[in-house]
CSV table of C-alpha atoms and ligand atoms in Angstrom, one decimal:
chain,number,residue,atom,x,y,z
A,1,MET,CA,-168.2,-160.8,-42.6
A,2,ILE,CA,-164.9,-160.7,-41.4
A,3,LEU,CA,-164.1,-160.0,-37.9
A,4,LEU,CA,-161.0,-158.0,-37.4
A,5,ASP,CA,-159.8,-159.7,-33.9
A,6,GLY,CA,-157.7,-157.3,-31.9
A,7,LYS,CA,-157.7,-159.5,-29.0
A,8,LYS,CA,-156.3,-162.3,-30.8
A,9,THR,CA,-154.0,-160.1,-32.8
A,10,SER,CA,-152.4,-158.0,-30.2
A,11,GLN,CA,-151.8,-161.4,-28.1
A,12,ASP,CA,-149.5,-162.2,-31.2
A,13,ILE,CA,-148.2,-159.1,-31.3
A,14,LYS,CA,-147.5,-159.3,-27.7
A,15,VAL,CA,-145.8,-163.0,-27.6
A,16,GLU,CA,-143.4,-161.9,-30.7
A,17,ILE,CA,-142.7,-158.8,-28.3
A,18,ALA,CA,-142.1,-161.3,-25.6
A,19,GLN,CA,-139.7,-163.5,-27.9
A,20,ALA,CA,-137.5,-160.2,-28.5
A,21,VAL,CA,-137.3,-159.7,-25.0
A,22,SER,CA,-136.0,-163.4,-24.4
A,23,LYS,CA,-133.3,-163.1,-26.8
A,24,ILE,CA,-132.2,-159.8,-25.6
A,25,LYS,CA,-131.7,-161.0,-21.7
A,26,LEU,CA,-130.4,-164.0,-23.1
A,27,GLU,CA,-127.7,-161.7,-25.1
A,28,GLY,CA,-127.3,-159.6,-22.2
A,29,GLY,CA,-128.7,-156.2,-23.1
A,30,LYS,CA,-131.1,-154.1,-21.1
A,31,THR,CA,-134.8,-155.3,-19.8
A,32,PRO,CA,-137.0,-152.8,-21.8
A,33,HIS,CA,-138.9,-150.4,-18.7
A,34,LEU,CA,-142.1,-148.8,-19.1
A,35,ALA,CA,-143.6,-146.4,-16.9
A,36,ALA,CA,-147.1,-144.9,-16.5
A,37,VAL,CA,-147.9,-141.7,-14.7
A,38,LEU,CA,-151.1,-141.6,-13.2
A,39,VAL,CA,-152.7,-138.5,-11.8
A,40,GLY,CA,-156.1,-139.0,-10.1
A,41,SER,CA,-158.8,-141.9,-10.2
A,42,ASN,CA,-160.7,-142.1,-12.7
A,43,GLY,CA,-162.0,-145.5,-13.2
A,44,ALA,CA,-161.4,-145.5,-16.9
A,45,SER,CA,-158.2,-144.1,-17.0
A,46,MET,CA,-157.1,-146.9,-13.7
A,47,THR,CA,-158.5,-149.8,-16.0
A,48,TYR,CA,-155.9,-148.6,-19.0
A,49,VAL,CA,-153.1,-148.2,-17.0
A,50,GLY,CA,-153.6,-151.2,-14.7
A,51,ALA,CA,-154.2,-153.2,-18.5
A,52,LYS,CA,-150.5,-151.8,-19.6
A,53,VAL,CA,-148.9,-152.9,-16.6
A,54,LYS,CA,-150.2,-156.7,-17.0
A,55,ALA,CA,-148.9,-156.8,-20.7
A,56,CYS,CA,-145.6,-155.6,-19.4
A,57,GLU,CA,-145.4,-158.1,-17.2
A,58,PHE,CA,-146.6,-160.8,-19.7
A,59,VAL,CA,-143.6,-159.7,-22.4
A,60,GLY,CA,-140.9,-159.5,-19.8
A,61,PHE,CA,-140.5,-155.4,-19.3
A,62,ASN,CA,-139.7,-153.8,-16.0
A,63,SER,CA,-142.6,-151.4,-15.3
A,64,THR,CA,-143.2,-148.6,-13.1
A,65,LEU,CA,-146.5,-146.9,-12.0
A,66,ILE,CA,-146.8,-143.7,-10.7
A,67,ASP,CA,-149.9,-142.8,-9.4
A,68,LEU,CA,-150.3,-139.3,-8.0
A,69,PRO,CA,-153.5,-138.2,-5.9
A,70,GLU,CA,-155.9,-135.5,-7.8
A,71,GLU,CA,-154.5,-132.7,-5.8
A,72,THR,CA,-151.2,-133.0,-7.3
A,73,LEU,CA,-149.8,-129.4,-9.2
A,74,GLU,CA,-148.8,-129.1,-12.5
A,75,GLU,CA,-145.4,-128.3,-11.2
A,76,GLU,CA,-145.0,-131.8,-9.0
A,77,LEU,CA,-146.2,-133.4,-12.0
A,78,LEU,CA,-143.3,-131.3,-14.2
A,79,ASN,CA,-140.7,-132.4,-11.4
A,80,GLN,CA,-141.9,-136.2,-12.1
A,81,ILE,CA,-141.8,-135.7,-15.6
A,82,ASP,CA,-138.1,-134.8,-15.1
A,83,ALA,CA,-137.4,-137.6,-12.8
A,84,LEU,CA,-138.5,-139.8,-15.5
A,85,ASN,CA,-137.0,-137.8,-18.8
A,86,THR,CA,-133.5,-138.3,-16.4
A,87,ASN,CA,-133.5,-142.2,-14.7
A,88,ASP,CA,-131.7,-143.9,-17.1
A,89,ASP,CA,-133.5,-147.2,-16.2
A,90,ILE,CA,-136.6,-146.0,-17.9
A,91,ASP,CA,-136.7,-146.2,-21.9
A,92,GLY,CA,-140.1,-144.5,-22.0
A,93,PHE,CA,-143.3,-143.4,-20.5
A,94,ILE,CA,-146.7,-142.3,-20.4
A,95,VAL,CA,-148.9,-139.6,-18.9
A,96,GLN,CA,-152.4,-141.1,-18.7
A,97,LEU,CA,-154.8,-138.7,-20.0
A,98,PRO,CA,-157.1,-137.2,-19.4
A,99,LEU,CA,-155.3,-135.1,-16.5
A,100,PRO,CA,-157.5,-132.7,-13.9
A,101,LYS,CA,-158.9,-129.6,-15.3
A,102,HIS,CA,-156.1,-127.5,-13.2
A,103,ILE,CA,-153.4,-129.2,-14.9
A,104,ASP,CA,-152.2,-127.9,-18.6
A,105,GLU,CA,-152.4,-131.0,-20.6
A,106,GLN,CA,-150.0,-129.9,-23.8
A,107,LYS,CA,-147.5,-128.3,-21.3
A,108,ILE,CA,-147.0,-131.6,-19.6
A,109,LEU,CA,-146.9,-134.1,-22.9
A,110,MET,CA,-144.5,-130.9,-24.2
A,111,ALA,CA,-142.1,-132.1,-21.1
A,112,VAL,CA,-141.8,-135.4,-21.9
A,113,HIS,CA,-138.5,-136.1,-23.9
A,114,PRO,CA,-139.0,-136.6,-27.6
A,115,ASP,CA,-136.9,-139.9,-27.2
A,116,LYS,CA,-139.2,-141.2,-24.0
A,117,ASP,CA,-142.5,-140.3,-25.4
A,118,VAL,CA,-143.5,-143.8,-26.3
A,119,ASP,CA,-147.3,-142.4,-26.8
A,120,GLY,CA,-145.8,-140.5,-29.9
A,121,PHE,CA,-148.1,-136.9,-28.0
A,122,HIS,CA,-144.4,-134.9,-28.3
A,123,PRO,CA,-145.2,-132.3,-31.1
A,124,MET,CA,-141.8,-133.4,-32.1
A,125,ASN,CA,-142.9,-137.0,-33.1
A,126,VAL,CA,-146.2,-135.7,-34.0
A,127,GLY,CA,-144.1,-133.6,-36.8
A,128,LYS,CA,-142.1,-136.7,-38.1
A,129,MET,CA,-145.1,-138.8,-38.0
A,130,ALA,CA,-146.6,-135.9,-40.2
A,131,LEU,CA,-143.3,-136.1,-42.5
A,132,ASP,CA,-143.3,-139.4,-42.6
A,133,VAL,CA,-139.9,-139.7,-40.5
A,134,PRO,CA,-139.8,-142.7,-38.4
A,135,THR,CA,-140.5,-142.2,-35.0
A,136,PHE,CA,-142.9,-143.5,-32.4
A,137,LEU,CA,-146.5,-143.4,-33.6
A,138,PRO,CA,-149.4,-142.6,-31.2
A,139,ALA,CA,-150.5,-146.0,-30.3
A,140,THR,CA,-154.3,-146.4,-31.1
A,141,PRO,CA,-154.0,-145.1,-35.1
A,142,PHE,CA,-150.6,-147.1,-34.8
A,143,GLY,CA,-152.7,-150.5,-33.5
A,144,ILE,CA,-155.4,-149.7,-36.4
A,145,MET,CA,-152.4,-149.3,-39.3
A,146,GLU,CA,-151.1,-153.2,-37.6
A,147,LEU,CA,-154.9,-154.4,-37.4
A,148,LEU,CA,-155.3,-153.4,-41.5
A,149,GLU,CA,-152.0,-154.7,-42.3
A,150,ARG,CA,-152.6,-158.2,-40.7
A,151,TYR,CA,-155.3,-158.8,-42.3
A,152,LYS,CA,-154.5,-157.9,-45.2
A,153,VAL,CA,-157.2,-155.1,-46.0
A,154,GLU,CA,-156.6,-153.1,-48.8
A,155,THR,CA,-156.3,-149.4,-48.5
A,156,SER,CA,-154.5,-148.3,-51.3
A,157,GLY,CA,-156.6,-145.8,-53.7
A,158,LYS,CA,-160.0,-146.6,-51.0
A,159,ASN,CA,-162.2,-144.1,-49.7
A,160,VAL,CA,-161.5,-143.7,-45.9
A,161,VAL,CA,-163.7,-141.9,-44.1
A,162,VAL,CA,-162.4,-140.7,-40.4
A,163,ILE,CA,-165.1,-139.5,-37.9
A,164,GLY,CA,-163.4,-137.3,-35.0
A,165,ARG,CA,-160.8,-135.1,-35.4
A,166,SER,CA,-158.6,-135.4,-32.0
A,167,HIS,CA,-155.2,-135.4,-32.1
A,168,ILE,CA,-154.8,-139.1,-30.3
A,169,VAL,CA,-156.8,-140.8,-33.2
A,170,GLY,CA,-158.6,-138.7,-35.6
A,171,ARG,CA,-155.9,-136.2,-37.0
A,172,PRO,CA,-153.0,-139.0,-36.5
A,173,ILE,CA,-154.9,-141.9,-38.6
A,174,SER,CA,-156.3,-139.6,-41.3
A,175,ILE,CA,-152.7,-138.4,-42.0
A,176,LEU,CA,-151.0,-141.9,-41.5
A,177,MET,CA,-153.8,-143.4,-44.3
A,178,SER,CA,-153.2,-140.6,-46.3
A,179,GLN,CA,-149.4,-141.8,-46.6
A,180,LYS,CA,-147.6,-143.9,-48.7
A,181,ARG,CA,-147.2,-146.9,-46.5
A,182,LYS,CA,-148.6,-150.1,-45.8
A,183,ALA,CA,-151.8,-150.1,-44.9
A,184,GLY,CA,-152.1,-146.3,-46.7
A,185,ASP,CA,-152.0,-144.6,-49.7
A,186,ALA,CA,-155.8,-144.2,-49.4
A,187,THR,CA,-157.8,-140.9,-50.3
A,188,VAL,CA,-158.9,-139.5,-46.7
A,189,THR,CA,-162.0,-137.5,-45.7
A,190,ILE,CA,-162.0,-135.9,-42.4
A,191,ALA,CA,-164.9,-135.3,-40.6
A,192,HIS,CA,-166.2,-133.9,-37.0
A,193,SER,CA,-168.6,-132.3,-35.4
A,194,ARG,CA,-169.4,-129.4,-37.8
A,195,THR,CA,-169.6,-131.7,-40.6
A,196,LYS,CA,-172.8,-130.9,-42.8
A,197,ASN,CA,-174.5,-134.2,-44.8
A,198,LEU,CA,-172.2,-137.2,-42.6
A,199,THR,CA,-174.6,-140.0,-44.0
A,200,LYS,CA,-174.0,-138.8,-47.7
A,201,ILE,CA,-170.1,-139.0,-47.5
A,202,THR,CA,-170.1,-142.5,-45.0
A,203,ARG,CA,-172.0,-143.9,-47.8
A,204,GLU,CA,-169.6,-143.7,-50.5
A,205,ALA,CA,-167.0,-144.7,-48.0
A,206,ASP,CA,-165.2,-148.2,-48.4
A,207,ILE,CA,-163.4,-147.7,-45.1
A,208,ILE,CA,-164.8,-145.9,-41.7
A,209,VAL,CA,-162.7,-144.9,-39.0
A,210,ALA,CA,-165.8,-144.2,-36.6
A,211,ALA,CA,-163.4,-142.0,-33.1
A,212,LEU,CA,-165.7,-139.4,-32.0
A,213,GLY,CA,-167.2,-141.2,-28.9
A,214,ILE,CA,-170.8,-141.3,-29.1
A,215,PRO,CA,-172.3,-144.5,-28.0
A,216,GLU,CA,-173.8,-146.5,-31.4
A,217,PHE,CA,-173.6,-143.6,-34.0
A,218,LEU,CA,-173.0,-145.2,-37.0
A,219,THR,CA,-175.6,-147.2,-38.0
A,220,GLY,CA,-176.4,-149.6,-40.9
A,221,ASP,CA,-178.5,-147.1,-43.1
A,222,MET,CA,-174.9,-144.9,-43.0
A,223,VAL,CA,-173.1,-147.4,-44.7
A,224,LYS,CA,-172.8,-149.3,-48.0
A,225,GLY,CA,-172.3,-152.9,-48.3
A,226,GLY,CA,-169.0,-154.4,-48.3
A,227,VAL,CA,-167.3,-151.3,-45.9
A,228,THR,CA,-164.7,-152.1,-43.6
A,229,ILE,CA,-165.2,-150.8,-40.2
A,230,ILE,CA,-162.8,-149.9,-37.8
A,231,ASP,CA,-164.5,-148.6,-34.4
A,232,VAL,CA,-162.4,-146.6,-31.9
A,233,GLY,CA,-165.4,-145.7,-29.3
A,234,ILE,CA,-165.4,-147.1,-25.9
A,235,THR,CA,-167.8,-145.7,-23.9
A,236,ARG,CA,-169.1,-146.9,-20.4
A,237,VAL,CA,-173.0,-147.0,-20.7
A,238,ASP,CA,-175.0,-147.5,-17.8
A,239,ASP,CA,-176.7,-151.4,-17.2
A,240,ALA,CA,-177.9,-152.7,-14.5
A,241,THR,CA,-177.9,-156.3,-16.0
A,242,LYS,CA,-174.0,-156.2,-15.6
A,243,LYS,CA,-172.2,-156.2,-12.1
A,244,ARG,CA,-170.2,-153.8,-12.6
A,245,GLY,CA,-173.2,-151.5,-13.4
A,246,PHE,CA,-172.4,-150.7,-17.1
A,247,ARG,CA,-171.1,-152.1,-20.6
A,248,LEU,CA,-168.7,-151.0,-22.9
A,249,ALA,CA,-170.2,-149.6,-26.5
A,250,GLY,CA,-168.3,-148.5,-29.1
A,251,ASP,CA,-169.0,-145.7,-32.0
A,252,VAL,CA,-170.9,-148.5,-33.8
A,253,HIS,CA,-174.3,-149.7,-33.8
A,254,PHE,CA,-172.8,-153.2,-34.4
A,255,GLU,CA,-175.4,-155.5,-35.2
A,256,SER,CA,-176.9,-153.0,-38.4
A,257,VAL,CA,-173.6,-152.3,-39.6
A,258,SER,CA,-171.9,-155.8,-39.0
A,259,ALA,CA,-174.7,-157.1,-41.4
A,260,LYS,CA,-173.4,-155.0,-44.1
A,261,SER,CA,-169.7,-155.0,-43.4
A,262,ALA,CA,-166.3,-157.0,-45.1
A,263,TYR,CA,-164.6,-156.0,-41.9
A,264,ILE,CA,-165.4,-154.6,-38.6
A,265,THR,CA,-163.6,-154.4,-35.1
A,266,PRO,CA,-165.8,-155.6,-32.3
A,267,VAL,CA,-166.1,-153.4,-29.1
A,268,PRO,CA,-164.5,-154.8,-26.7
A,269,GLY,CA,-162.1,-156.6,-28.3
A,270,GLY,CA,-161.0,-154.5,-31.9
A,271,VAL,CA,-159.0,-151.6,-31.3
A,272,GLY,CA,-158.3,-151.3,-27.3
A,273,PRO,CA,-156.1,-154.2,-26.8
A,274,MET,CA,-154.1,-153.1,-30.2
A,275,THR,CA,-153.5,-149.5,-28.7
A,276,ILE,CA,-151.7,-151.6,-25.4
A,277,ALA,CA,-149.7,-154.0,-28.0
A,278,MET,CA,-148.4,-151.1,-30.1
A,279,LEU,CA,-147.5,-149.0,-26.8
A,280,LEU,CA,-145.4,-152.4,-26.1
A,281,LYS,CA,-144.0,-151.9,-29.7
A,282,ASN,CA,-143.0,-148.4,-28.8
A,283,THR,CA,-140.9,-149.2,-25.6
A,284,LEU,CA,-138.9,-152.1,-27.0
A,285,LEU,CA,-138.1,-149.5,-30.1
A,286,ALA,CA,-137.2,-146.9,-27.3
A,287,CYS,CA,-135.3,-149.4,-25.4
A,288,SER,CA,-133.1,-150.7,-28.2
A,289,ARG,CA,-132.4,-146.9,-29.9
A,290,ARG,CA,-130.6,-146.3,-26.4
B,301,NAD,P1,-162.6,-136.8,-28.5
B,301,NAD,O1,-163.4,-136.0,-27.6
B,301,NAD,O2,-160.9,-136.2,-28.5
B,301,NAD,O3,-162.7,-136.3,-30.3
B,301,NAD,C1,-164.2,-136.5,-30.5
B,301,NAD,C2,-164.2,-136.2,-31.9
B,301,NAD,O4,-165.1,-136.3,-32.4
B,301,NAD,C3,-164.0,-134.5,-32.3
B,301,NAD,O5,-163.2,-134.3,-33.1
B,301,NAD,C4,-165.4,-133.8,-32.6
B,301,NAD,O6,-165.4,-133.1,-33.6
B,301,NAD,C5,-166.1,-135.4,-33.2
B,301,NAD,N1,-167.3,-135.6,-32.8
B,301,NAD,C6,-168.3,-135.4,-32.0
B,301,NAD,N2,-169.4,-135.6,-32.4
B,301,NAD,C7,-169.6,-135.9,-33.9
B,301,NAD,C8,-170.8,-135.9,-34.8
B,301,NAD,N3,-171.9,-136.0,-34.1
B,301,NAD,N4,-170.4,-136.2,-35.7
B,301,NAD,C9,-169.1,-136.1,-36.5
B,301,NAD,N5,-168.0,-136.0,-35.7
B,301,NAD,C10,-168.3,-136.0,-34.1
B,301,NAD,O7,-162.2,-138.2,-28.8
B,301,NAD,P2,-160.9,-139.3,-29.2
B,301,NAD,O8,-160.0,-139.2,-27.6
B,301,NAD,O9,-160.6,-139.3,-30.1
B,301,NAD,O10,-162.1,-140.4,-28.6
B,301,NAD,C11,-163.1,-140.9,-29.3
B,301,NAD,C12,-163.4,-142.3,-29.0
B,301,NAD,O11,-162.3,-143.2,-28.6
B,301,NAD,C13,-163.8,-142.5,-27.3
B,301,NAD,O12,-165.0,-143.0,-27.2
B,301,NAD,C14,-162.9,-143.0,-26.7
B,301,NAD,O13,-163.0,-143.4,-25.0
B,301,NAD,C15,-162.1,-143.7,-27.3
B,301,NAD,N6,-160.5,-143.9,-27.3
B,301,NAD,C16,-160.4,-145.5,-27.6
B,301,NAD,C17,-158.8,-145.9,-27.7
B,301,NAD,C18,-158.7,-146.9,-27.5
B,301,NAD,O14,-157.8,-147.6,-27.5
B,301,NAD,N7,-159.7,-148.0,-28.0
B,301,NAD,C19,-158.3,-144.7,-27.7
B,301,NAD,C20,-158.7,-143.4,-27.4
B,301,NAD,C21,-159.6,-143.5,-27.5
């Protein structure tokens, strides 16, 4: 079994980005600038945004964190987005999800200018991705593609089963892996909460992308020998033995599944850090395009 080490790979990518930024600065170019908007104080969101800001510092980007209270009105958030859209120094920005219930998430994502949409969530960018036109790829699927490519995992002609059909992970990774591209050319099945006989389907899979958000859902009896496993899930599970009171669990029961796997991503240290590295990559692209 080979561990698909997202921590190490993302570090390699960040070093590459840092080198590119040094070169831009030496040549008198503009320092890439990423902004993140956080609404409310969701613990996991605060951790993710904090990690993104820290990653910006590492690669030499400028970063701005806009921290808004939970009660922020939709209109106020839209005004904030408008200000970021028109701020010439900001190359790209993200609105950390989930948003509080009183805010229409779709309306907010539509308000982000597609040229600054480094999360790749705007319908214009989703459409381009689906049509295989160069654009910002959503960071988590982009990270998975990069990890498969860097570890030279063969995907061409393979049976891929994606569990989960969310707009940010399941749906886009199923599109990307079915396209004619690196880490693509696969035959993809997308499974979801209404799928019947899931085990029968997963047992046929050469590669499984688990993105459903149910801790340790995929177990060893559901996979065949030699499978490649991408575990996207990150759930906080209560754990009194930990100082912070919880541990992070993936969607895959690591012990039983890894025993049968050719390649597998760990949680933490797999897809998570790759997501952040690809957000930086998108920001560098946004900066170079302007
Ligand atoms: P989501 O809740 O939006 O979607 C979950 C999907 O799983 C749905 O499409 C649903 O149909 C499917 N599903 C639910 N129960 C199922 C079942 N029993 N069998 C088959 N399918 C089932 O989730 P999401 O936003 O895609 O996130 C999924 C997980 O990935 C979460 O744990 C989330 O925290 C994690 N995540 C991690 C990263 C990262 O960077 N590593 C990024 C995004 C999301």
